[in-house]
Coordinates of C-alpha atoms in Angstrom, one line a residue:
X1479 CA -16.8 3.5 -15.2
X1480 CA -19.7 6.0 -16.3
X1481 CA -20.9 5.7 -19.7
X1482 CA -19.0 6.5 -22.5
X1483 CA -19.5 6.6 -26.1
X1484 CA -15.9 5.5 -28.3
X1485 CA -16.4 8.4 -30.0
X1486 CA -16.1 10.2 -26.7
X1487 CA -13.6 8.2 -25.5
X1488 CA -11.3 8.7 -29.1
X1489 CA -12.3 12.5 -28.3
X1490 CA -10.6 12.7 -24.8
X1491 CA -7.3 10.4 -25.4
X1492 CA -7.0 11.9 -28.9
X1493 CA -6.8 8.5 -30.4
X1494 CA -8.7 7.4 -33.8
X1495 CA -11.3 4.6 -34.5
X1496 CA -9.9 1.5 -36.3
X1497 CA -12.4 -1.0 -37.4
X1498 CA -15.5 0.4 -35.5
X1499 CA -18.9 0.1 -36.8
X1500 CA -20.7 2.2 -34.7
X1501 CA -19.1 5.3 -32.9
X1502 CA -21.9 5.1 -30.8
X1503 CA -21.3 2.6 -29.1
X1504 CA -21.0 2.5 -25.1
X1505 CA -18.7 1.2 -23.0
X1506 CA -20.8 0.7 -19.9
X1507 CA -18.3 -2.1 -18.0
X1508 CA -15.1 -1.8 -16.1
X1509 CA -11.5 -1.1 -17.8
X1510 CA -8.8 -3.9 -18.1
X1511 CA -5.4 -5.0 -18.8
X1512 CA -6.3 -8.7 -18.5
X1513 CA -8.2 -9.9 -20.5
X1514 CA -9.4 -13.1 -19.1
X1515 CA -10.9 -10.2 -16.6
X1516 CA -13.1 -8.4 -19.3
X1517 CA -17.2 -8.8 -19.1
X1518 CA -19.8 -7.4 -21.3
X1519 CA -19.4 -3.8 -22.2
X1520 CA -15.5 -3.5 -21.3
X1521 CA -12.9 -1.6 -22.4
X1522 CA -9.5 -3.5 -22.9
X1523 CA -6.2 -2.1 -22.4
X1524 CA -3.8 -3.5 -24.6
X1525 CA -0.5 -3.2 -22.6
X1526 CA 2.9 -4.8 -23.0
X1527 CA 3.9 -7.5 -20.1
X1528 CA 6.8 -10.0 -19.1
X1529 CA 5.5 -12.7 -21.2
X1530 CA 2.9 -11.1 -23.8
X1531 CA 1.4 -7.9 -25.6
X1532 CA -2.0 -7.1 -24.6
X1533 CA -2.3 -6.3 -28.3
X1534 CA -2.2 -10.1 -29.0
X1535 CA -5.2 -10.7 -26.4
X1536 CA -7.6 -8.2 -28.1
X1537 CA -9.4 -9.9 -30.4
X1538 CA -10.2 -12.9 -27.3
X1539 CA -10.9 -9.5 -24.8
X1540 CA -14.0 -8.1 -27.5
X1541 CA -14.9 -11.8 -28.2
X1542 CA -15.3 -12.2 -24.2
X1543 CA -17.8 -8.9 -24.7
X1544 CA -15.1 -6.0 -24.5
X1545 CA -16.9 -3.0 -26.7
X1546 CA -13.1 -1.8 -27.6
X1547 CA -9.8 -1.8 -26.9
X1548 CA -7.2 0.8 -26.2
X1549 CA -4.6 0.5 -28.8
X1550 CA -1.5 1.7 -29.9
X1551 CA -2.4 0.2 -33.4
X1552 CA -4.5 -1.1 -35.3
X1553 CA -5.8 -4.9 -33.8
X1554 CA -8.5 -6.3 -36.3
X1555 CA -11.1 -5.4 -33.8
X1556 CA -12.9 -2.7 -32.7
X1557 CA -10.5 -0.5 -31.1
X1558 CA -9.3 3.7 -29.9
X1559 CA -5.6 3.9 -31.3
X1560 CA -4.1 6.1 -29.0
X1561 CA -1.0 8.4 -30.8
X1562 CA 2.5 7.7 -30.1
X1563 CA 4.5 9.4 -27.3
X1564 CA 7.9 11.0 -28.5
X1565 CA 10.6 9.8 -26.6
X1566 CA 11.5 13.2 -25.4
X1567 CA 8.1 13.7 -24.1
X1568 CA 8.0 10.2 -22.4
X1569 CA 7.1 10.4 -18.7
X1570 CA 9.3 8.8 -16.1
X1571 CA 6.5 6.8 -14.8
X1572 CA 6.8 4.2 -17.8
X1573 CA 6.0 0.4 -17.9
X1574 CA 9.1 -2.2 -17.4
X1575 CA 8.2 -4.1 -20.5
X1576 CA 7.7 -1.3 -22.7
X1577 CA 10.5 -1.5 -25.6
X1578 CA 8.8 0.2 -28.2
X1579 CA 6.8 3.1 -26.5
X1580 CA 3.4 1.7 -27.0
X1581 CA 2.5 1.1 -23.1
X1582 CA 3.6 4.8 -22.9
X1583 CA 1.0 5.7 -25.1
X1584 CA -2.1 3.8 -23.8
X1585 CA -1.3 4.5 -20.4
X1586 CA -1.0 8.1 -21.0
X1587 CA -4.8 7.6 -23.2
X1588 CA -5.6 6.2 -19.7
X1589 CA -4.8 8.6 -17.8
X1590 CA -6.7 11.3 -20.0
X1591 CA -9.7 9.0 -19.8
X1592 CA -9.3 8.7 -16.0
X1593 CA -9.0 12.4 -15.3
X1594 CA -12.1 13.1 -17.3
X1595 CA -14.4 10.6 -15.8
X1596 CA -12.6 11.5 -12.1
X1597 CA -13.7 15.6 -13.2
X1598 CA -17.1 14.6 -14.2
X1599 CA -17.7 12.7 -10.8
X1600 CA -16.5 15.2 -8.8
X1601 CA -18.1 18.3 -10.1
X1602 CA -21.4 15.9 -9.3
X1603 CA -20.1 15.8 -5.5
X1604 CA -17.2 12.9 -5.4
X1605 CA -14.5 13.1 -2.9
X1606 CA -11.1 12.0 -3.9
X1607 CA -8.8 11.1 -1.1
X1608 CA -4.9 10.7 -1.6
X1609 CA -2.6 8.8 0.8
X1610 CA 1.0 8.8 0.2
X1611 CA 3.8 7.6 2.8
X1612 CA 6.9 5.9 2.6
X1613 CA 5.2 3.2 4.9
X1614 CA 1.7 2.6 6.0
X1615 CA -0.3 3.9 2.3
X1616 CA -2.0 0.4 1.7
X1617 CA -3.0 -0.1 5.4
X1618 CA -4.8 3.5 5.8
X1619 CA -6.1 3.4 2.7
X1620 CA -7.8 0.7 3.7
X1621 CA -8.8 2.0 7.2
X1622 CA -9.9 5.2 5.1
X1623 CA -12.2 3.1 3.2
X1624 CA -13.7 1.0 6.5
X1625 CA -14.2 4.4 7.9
X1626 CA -16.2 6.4 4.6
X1627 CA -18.0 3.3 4.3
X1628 CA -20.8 4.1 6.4
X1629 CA -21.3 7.1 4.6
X1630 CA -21.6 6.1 1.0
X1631 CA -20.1 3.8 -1.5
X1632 CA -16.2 3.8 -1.6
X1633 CA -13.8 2.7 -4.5
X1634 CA -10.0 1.7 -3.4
X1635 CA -7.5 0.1 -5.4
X1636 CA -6.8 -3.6 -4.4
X1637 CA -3.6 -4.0 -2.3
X1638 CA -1.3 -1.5 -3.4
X1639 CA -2.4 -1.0 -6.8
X1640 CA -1.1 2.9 -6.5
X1641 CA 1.8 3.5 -10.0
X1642 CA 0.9 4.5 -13.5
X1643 CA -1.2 1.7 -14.3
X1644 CA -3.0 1.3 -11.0
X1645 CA -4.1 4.5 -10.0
X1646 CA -6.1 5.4 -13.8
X1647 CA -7.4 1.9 -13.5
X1648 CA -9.0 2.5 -9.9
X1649 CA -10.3 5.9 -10.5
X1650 CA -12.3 3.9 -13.6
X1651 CA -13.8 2.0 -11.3
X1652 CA -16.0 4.6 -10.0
X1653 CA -19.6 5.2 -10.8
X1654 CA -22.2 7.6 -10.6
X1655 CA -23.3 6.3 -7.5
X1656 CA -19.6 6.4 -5.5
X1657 CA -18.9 9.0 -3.1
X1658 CA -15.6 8.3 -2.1
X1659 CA -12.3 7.1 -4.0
X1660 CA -9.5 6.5 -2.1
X1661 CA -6.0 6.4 -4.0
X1662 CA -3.0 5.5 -2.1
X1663 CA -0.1 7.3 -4.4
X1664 CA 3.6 5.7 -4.9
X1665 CA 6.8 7.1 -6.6
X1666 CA 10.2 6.3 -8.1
X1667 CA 11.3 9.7 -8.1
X1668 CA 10.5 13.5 -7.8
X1669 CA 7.4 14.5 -10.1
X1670 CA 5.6 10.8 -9.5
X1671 CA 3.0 11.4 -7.1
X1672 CA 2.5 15.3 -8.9
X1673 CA 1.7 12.9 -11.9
X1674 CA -0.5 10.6 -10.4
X1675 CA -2.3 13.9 -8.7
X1676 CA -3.2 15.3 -12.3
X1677 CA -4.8 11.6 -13.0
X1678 CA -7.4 12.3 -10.2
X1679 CA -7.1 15.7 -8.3
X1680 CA -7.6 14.7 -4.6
X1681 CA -9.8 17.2 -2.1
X1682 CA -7.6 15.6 0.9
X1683 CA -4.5 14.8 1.1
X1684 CA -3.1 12.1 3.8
X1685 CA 0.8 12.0 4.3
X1686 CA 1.8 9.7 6.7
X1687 CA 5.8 9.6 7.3
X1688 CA 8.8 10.3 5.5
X1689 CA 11.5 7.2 5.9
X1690 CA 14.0 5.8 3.6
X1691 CA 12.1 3.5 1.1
X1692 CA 13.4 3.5 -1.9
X1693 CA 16.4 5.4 -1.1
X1694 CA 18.9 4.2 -4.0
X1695 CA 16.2 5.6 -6.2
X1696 CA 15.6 8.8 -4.5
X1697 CA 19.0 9.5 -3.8
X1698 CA 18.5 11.1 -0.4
X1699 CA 15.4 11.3 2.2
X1700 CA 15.4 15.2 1.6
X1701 CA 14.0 14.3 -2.3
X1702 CA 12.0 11.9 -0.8
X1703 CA 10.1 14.6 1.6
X1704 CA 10.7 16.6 -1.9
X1705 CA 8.4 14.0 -3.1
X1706 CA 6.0 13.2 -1.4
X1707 CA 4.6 16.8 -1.0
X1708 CA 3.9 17.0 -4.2
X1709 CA 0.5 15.8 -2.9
X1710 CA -0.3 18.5 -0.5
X1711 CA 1.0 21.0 -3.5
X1712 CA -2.1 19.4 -5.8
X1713 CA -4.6 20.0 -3.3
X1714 CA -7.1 22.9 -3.9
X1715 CA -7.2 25.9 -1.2
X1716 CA -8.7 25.5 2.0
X1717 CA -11.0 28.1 0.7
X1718 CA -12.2 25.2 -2.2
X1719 CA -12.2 22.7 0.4
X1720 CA -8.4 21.3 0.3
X1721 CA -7.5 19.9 3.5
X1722 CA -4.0 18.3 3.9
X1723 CA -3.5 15.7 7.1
X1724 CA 0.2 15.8 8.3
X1725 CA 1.9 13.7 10.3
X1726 CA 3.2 15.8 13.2
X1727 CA 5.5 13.6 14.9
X1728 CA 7.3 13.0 11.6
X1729 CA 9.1 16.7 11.0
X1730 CA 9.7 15.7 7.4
X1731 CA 5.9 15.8 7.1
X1732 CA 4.9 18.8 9.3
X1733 CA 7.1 20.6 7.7
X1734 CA 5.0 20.8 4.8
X1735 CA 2.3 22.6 5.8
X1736 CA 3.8 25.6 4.3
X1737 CA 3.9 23.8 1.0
X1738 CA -0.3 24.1 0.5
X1739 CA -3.0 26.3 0.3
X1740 CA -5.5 23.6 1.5
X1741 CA -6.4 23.7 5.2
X1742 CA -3.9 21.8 8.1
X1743 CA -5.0 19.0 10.1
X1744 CA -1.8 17.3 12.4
X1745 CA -2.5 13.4 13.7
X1746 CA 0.2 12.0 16.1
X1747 CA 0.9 11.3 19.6
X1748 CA 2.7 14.6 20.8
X1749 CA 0.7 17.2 22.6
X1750 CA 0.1 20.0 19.4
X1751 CA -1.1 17.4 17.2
X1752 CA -5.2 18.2 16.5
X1753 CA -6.4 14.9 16.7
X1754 CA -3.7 12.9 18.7
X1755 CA -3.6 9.3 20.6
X1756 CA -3.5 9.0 24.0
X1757 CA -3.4 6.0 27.1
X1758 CA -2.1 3.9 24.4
X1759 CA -2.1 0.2 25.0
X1760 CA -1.7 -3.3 23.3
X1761 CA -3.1 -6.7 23.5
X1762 CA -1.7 -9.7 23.2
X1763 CA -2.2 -9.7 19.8
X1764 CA -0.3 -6.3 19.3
X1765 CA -3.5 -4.7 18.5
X1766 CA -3.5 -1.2 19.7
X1767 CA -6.1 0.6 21.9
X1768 CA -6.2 4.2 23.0
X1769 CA -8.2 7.5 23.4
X1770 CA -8.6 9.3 20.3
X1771 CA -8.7 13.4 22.0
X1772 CA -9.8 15.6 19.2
X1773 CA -11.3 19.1 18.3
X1774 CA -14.7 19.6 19.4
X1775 CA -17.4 22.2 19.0
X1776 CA -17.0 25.5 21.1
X1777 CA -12.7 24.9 21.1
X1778 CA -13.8 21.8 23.4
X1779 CA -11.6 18.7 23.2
X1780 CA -13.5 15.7 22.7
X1781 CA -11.9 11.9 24.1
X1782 CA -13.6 9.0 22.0
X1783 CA -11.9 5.2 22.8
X1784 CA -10.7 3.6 19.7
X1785 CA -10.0 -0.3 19.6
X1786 CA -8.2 -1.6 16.7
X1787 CA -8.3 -4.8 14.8
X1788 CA -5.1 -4.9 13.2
X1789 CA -1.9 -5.4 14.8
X1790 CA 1.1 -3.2 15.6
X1791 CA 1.5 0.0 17.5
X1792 CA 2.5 1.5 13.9
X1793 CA -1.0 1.2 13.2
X1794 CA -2.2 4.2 15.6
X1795 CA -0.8 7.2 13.5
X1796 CA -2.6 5.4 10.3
X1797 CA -5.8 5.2 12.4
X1798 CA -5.5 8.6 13.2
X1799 CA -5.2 10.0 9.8
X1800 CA -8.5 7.5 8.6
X1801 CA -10.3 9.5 11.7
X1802 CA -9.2 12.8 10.8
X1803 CA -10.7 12.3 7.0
X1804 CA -13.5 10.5 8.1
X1805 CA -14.4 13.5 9.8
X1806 CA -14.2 15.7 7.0
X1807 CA -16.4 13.4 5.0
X1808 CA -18.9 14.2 7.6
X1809 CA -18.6 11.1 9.7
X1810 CA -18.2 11.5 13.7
X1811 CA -15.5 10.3 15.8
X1812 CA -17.7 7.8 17.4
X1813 CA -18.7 6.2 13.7
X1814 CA -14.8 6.2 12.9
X1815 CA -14.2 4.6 15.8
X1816 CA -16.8 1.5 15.6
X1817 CA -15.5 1.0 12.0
X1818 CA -12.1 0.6 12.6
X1819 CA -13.1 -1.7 15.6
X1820 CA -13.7 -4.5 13.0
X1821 CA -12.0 -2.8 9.9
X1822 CA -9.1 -5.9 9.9
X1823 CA -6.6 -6.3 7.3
X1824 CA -7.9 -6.3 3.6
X1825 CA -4.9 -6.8 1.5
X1826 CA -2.2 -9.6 1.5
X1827 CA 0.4 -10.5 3.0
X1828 CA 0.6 -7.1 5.8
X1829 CA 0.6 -8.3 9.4
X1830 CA -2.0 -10.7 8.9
X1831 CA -1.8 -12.4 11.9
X1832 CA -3.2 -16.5 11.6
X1833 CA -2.7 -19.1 14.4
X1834 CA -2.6 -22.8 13.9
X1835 CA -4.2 -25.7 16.1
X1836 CA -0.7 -25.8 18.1
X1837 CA -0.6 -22.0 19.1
X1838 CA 2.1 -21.4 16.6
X1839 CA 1.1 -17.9 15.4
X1840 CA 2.5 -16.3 12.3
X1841 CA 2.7 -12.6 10.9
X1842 CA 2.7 -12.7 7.3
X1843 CA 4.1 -8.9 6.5
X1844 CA 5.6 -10.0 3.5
X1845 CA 4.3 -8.0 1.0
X1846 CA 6.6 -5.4 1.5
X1847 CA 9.6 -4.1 3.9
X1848 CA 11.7 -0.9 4.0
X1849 CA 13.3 -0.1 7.6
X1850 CA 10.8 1.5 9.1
X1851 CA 8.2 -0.8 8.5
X1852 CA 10.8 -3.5 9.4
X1853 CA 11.4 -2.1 12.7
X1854 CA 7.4 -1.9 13.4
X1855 CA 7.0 -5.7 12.4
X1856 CA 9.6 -6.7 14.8
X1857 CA 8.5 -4.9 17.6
X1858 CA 5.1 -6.2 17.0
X1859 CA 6.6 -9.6 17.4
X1860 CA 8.0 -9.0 20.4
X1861 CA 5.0 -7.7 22.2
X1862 CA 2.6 -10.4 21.0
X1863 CA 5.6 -12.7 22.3
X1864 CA 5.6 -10.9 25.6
X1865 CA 2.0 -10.3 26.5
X1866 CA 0.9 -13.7 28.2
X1867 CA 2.0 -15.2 31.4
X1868 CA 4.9 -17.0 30.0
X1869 CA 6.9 -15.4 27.1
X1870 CA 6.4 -17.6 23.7
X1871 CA 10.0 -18.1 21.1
X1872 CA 10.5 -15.8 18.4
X1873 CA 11.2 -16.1 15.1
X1874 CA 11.8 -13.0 12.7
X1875 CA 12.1 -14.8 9.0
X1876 CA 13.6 -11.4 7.3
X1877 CA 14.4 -10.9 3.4
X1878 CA 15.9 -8.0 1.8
X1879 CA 14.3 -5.0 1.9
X1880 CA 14.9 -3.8 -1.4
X1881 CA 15.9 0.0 -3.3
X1882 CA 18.0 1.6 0.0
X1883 CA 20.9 2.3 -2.8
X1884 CA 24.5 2.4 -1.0
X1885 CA 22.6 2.6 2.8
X1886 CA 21.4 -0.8 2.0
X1887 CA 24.6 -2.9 4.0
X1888 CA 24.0 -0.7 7.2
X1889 CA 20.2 -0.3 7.1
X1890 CA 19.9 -4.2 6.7
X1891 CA 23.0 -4.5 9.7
X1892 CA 20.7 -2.1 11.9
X1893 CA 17.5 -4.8 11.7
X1894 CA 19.5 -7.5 12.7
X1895 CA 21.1 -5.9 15.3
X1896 CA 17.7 -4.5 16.9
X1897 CA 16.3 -8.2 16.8
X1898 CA 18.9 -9.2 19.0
X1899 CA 18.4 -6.1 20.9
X1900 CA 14.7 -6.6 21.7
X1901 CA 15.4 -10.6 22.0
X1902 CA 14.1 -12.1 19.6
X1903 CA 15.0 -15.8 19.8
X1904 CA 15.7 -16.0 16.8
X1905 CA 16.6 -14.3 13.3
X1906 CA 16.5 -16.2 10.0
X1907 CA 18.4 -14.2 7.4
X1908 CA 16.8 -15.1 3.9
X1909 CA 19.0 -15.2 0.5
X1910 CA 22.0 -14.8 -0.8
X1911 CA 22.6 -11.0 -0.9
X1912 CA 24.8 -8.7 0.3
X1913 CA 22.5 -6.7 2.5
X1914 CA 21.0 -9.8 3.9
X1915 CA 24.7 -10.8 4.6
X1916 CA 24.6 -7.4 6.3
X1917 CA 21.6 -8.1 8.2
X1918 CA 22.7 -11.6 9.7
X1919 CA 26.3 -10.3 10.6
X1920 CA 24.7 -7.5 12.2
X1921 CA 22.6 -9.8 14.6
X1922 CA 25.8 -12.1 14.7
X1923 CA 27.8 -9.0 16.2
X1924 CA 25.1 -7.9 18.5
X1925 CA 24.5 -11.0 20.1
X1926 CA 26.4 -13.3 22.7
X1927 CA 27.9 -16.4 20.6
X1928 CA 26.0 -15.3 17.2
X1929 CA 23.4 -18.5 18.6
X1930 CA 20.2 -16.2 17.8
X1931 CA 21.2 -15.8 14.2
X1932 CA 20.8 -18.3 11.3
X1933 CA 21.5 -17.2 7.1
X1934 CA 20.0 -19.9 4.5
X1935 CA 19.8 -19.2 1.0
X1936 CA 16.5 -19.2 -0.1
X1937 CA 12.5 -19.4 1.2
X1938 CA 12.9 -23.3 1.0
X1939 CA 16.0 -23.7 3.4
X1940 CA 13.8 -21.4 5.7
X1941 CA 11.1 -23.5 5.6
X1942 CA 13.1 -26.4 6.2
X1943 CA 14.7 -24.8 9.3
X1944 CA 11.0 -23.8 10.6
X1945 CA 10.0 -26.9 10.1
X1946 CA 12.8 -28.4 12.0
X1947 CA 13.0 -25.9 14.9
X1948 CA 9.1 -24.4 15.7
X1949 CA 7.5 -25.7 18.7
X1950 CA 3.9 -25.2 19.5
X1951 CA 3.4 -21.8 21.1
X1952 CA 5.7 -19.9 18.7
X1953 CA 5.4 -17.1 16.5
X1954 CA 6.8 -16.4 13.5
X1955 CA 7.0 -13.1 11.8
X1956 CA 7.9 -13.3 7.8
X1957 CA 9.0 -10.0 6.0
X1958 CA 11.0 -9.0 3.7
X1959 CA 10.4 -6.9 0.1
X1960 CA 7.9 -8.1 -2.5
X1961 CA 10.2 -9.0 -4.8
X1962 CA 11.8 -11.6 -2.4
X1963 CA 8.2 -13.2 -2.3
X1964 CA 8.9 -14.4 1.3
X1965 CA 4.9 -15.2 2.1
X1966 CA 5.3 -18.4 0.4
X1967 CA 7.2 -19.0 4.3
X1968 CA 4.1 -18.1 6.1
X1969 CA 1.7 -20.4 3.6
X1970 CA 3.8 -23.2 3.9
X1971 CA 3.8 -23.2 7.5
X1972 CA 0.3 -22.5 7.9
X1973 CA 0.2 -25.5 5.8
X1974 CA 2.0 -27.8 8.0
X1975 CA -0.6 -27.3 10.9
X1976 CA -1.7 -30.3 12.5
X1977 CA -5.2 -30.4 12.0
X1978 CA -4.6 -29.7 8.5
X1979 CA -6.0 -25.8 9.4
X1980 CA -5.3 -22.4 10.5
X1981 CA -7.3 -20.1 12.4
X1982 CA -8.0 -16.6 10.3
X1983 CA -7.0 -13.7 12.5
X1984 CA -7.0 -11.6 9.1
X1985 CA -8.8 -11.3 5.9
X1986 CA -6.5 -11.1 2.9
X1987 CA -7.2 -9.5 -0.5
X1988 CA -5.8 -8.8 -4.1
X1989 CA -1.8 -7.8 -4.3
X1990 CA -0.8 -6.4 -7.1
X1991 CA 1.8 -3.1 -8.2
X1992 CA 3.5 -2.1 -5.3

């Protein structure tokens, strides 16, 4: 965060000073909610959580060197008491734990104290970038981040670290000296990512696809297209230097190119798309290569060859959009391109791809899962399985995907009857749901005798199974929603490698809010 008095900082969340010495004071260190995370010159954020109230951990955050803390009373300590919210004023975007109101208060002081600091960078030449999607956000934001880093420091939230709490926090973690922050932006419902928007007003705009994630939340995919335009809508005109990049081949998405003033930019594979993918191929790894054709000088098409480093062909639209804003940064397509060569995954549990000493490979995507990003994983499984001389098993370890509402029965059915489809050898419906019912019937149905399905209860029981059944050469692909907390699969049968090792195919990072 830039320096900031607590005077200043009681100035912009309209909060008060309780038991503070000298208004004068600056916090010069990085905002946060935990407090064993807090260094000298911090600002705490006393939030409520599952098992405790930040407020009880203020006094150890200003004894571990925490200037302050950001109240929603008084703590003994030095500390901005931020004024209650009426419930009638209360925004939707509110924490879980939050009986009383008083997360609703500091994370709207937050948000204040974010958009300041995010006005004050950007009026001294900061460029905020928002990515929104119902699939793909965390991996292009961090492609978008591989690809500004050549250009000048970038700030981008750990994993997907893109709600209420997330997004203010991020913003705080720029500087004086960063050039770029990249905010991936999630919602629960209609005005979400408009909210998160006022927090730090991005310059571009990246929406990637419209599917059904979160669908028993959103009621119908129309609200969520409804929804996730909200970004382009916040984006200055093209005149100020707003520049929204659509998704052509997703009609939800193009479609709102009437909904902003900002300038136009289409990614995709179709022929009208400005920057679009071409000769498309995939390793044996699933890792996508193609030629990138985009605008050139004098109306002249330019053809760049992009190789990527993560896996999936899902991955080329997301690489498109990190070209298309890298470009507007001021980068060229060739200096996109050599980033994302190497730019492998950076948060947990999304296709990182590890192989142990016995060729048994496995895809931990198990972070998160909605049916789109289901389908991608699977086929991804299937095309590392069928790229070598002799096709290797199969195994698609597959949890609930979580928040598809009344769709959820058939949308899970659909998964299972597409693994059978594209022959996977075999499915291992996880937990004792009734959409992952839905999802081992479905395979069940499709299939011969039913032989390619199995349903166990829990992550254990699949473990045991895998444990029982893998050979060496196999892959396994693990998905399933973050709640279901299906990577502890993938770790435990990385685990049981024979030399007591795995071989990194992927870096993994923080996960946190989804």
């Amino acid at each position: 965060m830039i320096p900031m008095t607590l005077a200043r900082i009681a100035e912009v969340v309209g909060g008060t000073l309780h038991d503070v010495d000298d208004p004068s004071a600056e916090v010069t260190g990085s905002v946060e909610f935990d407090s064993r995370r807090i260094g000298p010159g911090g600002l705490f954020l006393a939030l409520p959580g599952a098992r405790s109230d930040g407020h009880d951990h203020a006094a150890a955050a200003v004894a571990a060197g925490a200037v302050a803390v950001l109240a929603a009373r008084p703590v003994g300590v030095p500390a901005i008491v931020v004024p209650p919210i009426p419930p009638t004023e209360t925004n939707a975007l509110a924490l879980e734990h939050d009986s009383d109101g008083s997360g609703a208060a500091v994370l709207a002081g937050l948000a204040k104290l974010a958009r300041t600091v995010v006005d004050t960078l950007t009026d001294a030449g900061l460029t905020v970038v928002g990515v929104t999607g119902s699939a793909g956000k965390t991996s292009t934001k961090d492609m978008i981040a591989a690809v500004l880093a050549p250009l000048g420091e970038v700030v981008a939230p750990p994993g997907s670290f893109n709600n209420e709490l997330g997004h203010p926090w991020t913003a705080l973690r720029a500087t004086a000296s960063t050039r770029f922050l990249v905010l991936e932006k999630s919602a629960r419902g209609p005005g979400h990512i408009a909210a998160l928007a006022r927090i730090a007003p991005p310059r571009i705009g990246v929406v990637l696809n419209v599917g059904t994630a979160h669908l028993g939340e959103f009621g119908s995919q129309e609200v969520i297209a409804e929804t996730k335009g909200e970004l382009v809508e916040a984006l200055p005109s093209a005149a100020d230097g707003g520049v929204a990049i659509l998704n052509a081949d997703d009609t939800l998405v193009s479609k709102m190119a009437t909904r902003t003033t900002g300038r136009v930019v289409t990614v995709g594979t179709g022929s009208g798309a400005a920057y679009r993918a071409e000769d498309i191929h995939l390793d044996d790894q699933a890792r996508a290569s193609f030629t990138a054709v985009v605008p050139g000088v004098d109306g002249q098409e330019q053809r760049v060859p992009v190789r990527l480093a993560v896996h999936g062909e899902h991955q080329i639209g997301n690489a498109l959009s990190a070209i298309a804003v890298a470009v507007e940064c001021g980068a060229t397509v060739r200096q996109a391109a050599e980033a994302l060569a190497t730019a492998g995954p950076v948060s947990a549990h999304r296709m990182a791809v590890q192989t142990r000493s016995d060729g048994v490979t496995v895809i931990d995507d198990a972070y998160n899962a909605n049916p789109d990003s289901m389908r991608a994983a699977v086929k991804a499984l299937v095309t590392m399985a069928r790229s070598g001389p002799d096709r290797r098993r199969t195994f698609a370890v597959l949890g609930e995907m979580a928040e598809l509402g009344e769709d959820a029965v058939v949308a899970h059915d659909a998964i299972g009857r597409l693994a059978v489809r594209l022959d996977v050898t075999r499915i291992v419906a996880v937990g004792a749901t009734r959409p992952v019912r839905g999802l081992f019937q479905g395979a069940v149905m499709e299939g011969s005798w039913g032989e390619e399905a199995s349903h166990v209860p829990d992550a254990d029981a699949a473990i045991a199974l895998l444990r029982d059944e893998l050979q060496p050469g196999d892959i396994v692909l693990v998905k399933a929603s973050q709640s279901v907390g299906l990577w502890t699969v993938a770790e435990a049968v990385l685990a049981d490698d024979p030399a007591g090792t795995g071989n990194d195919d992927a870096a993994v990072g923080t996960e946190d809010a989804r």
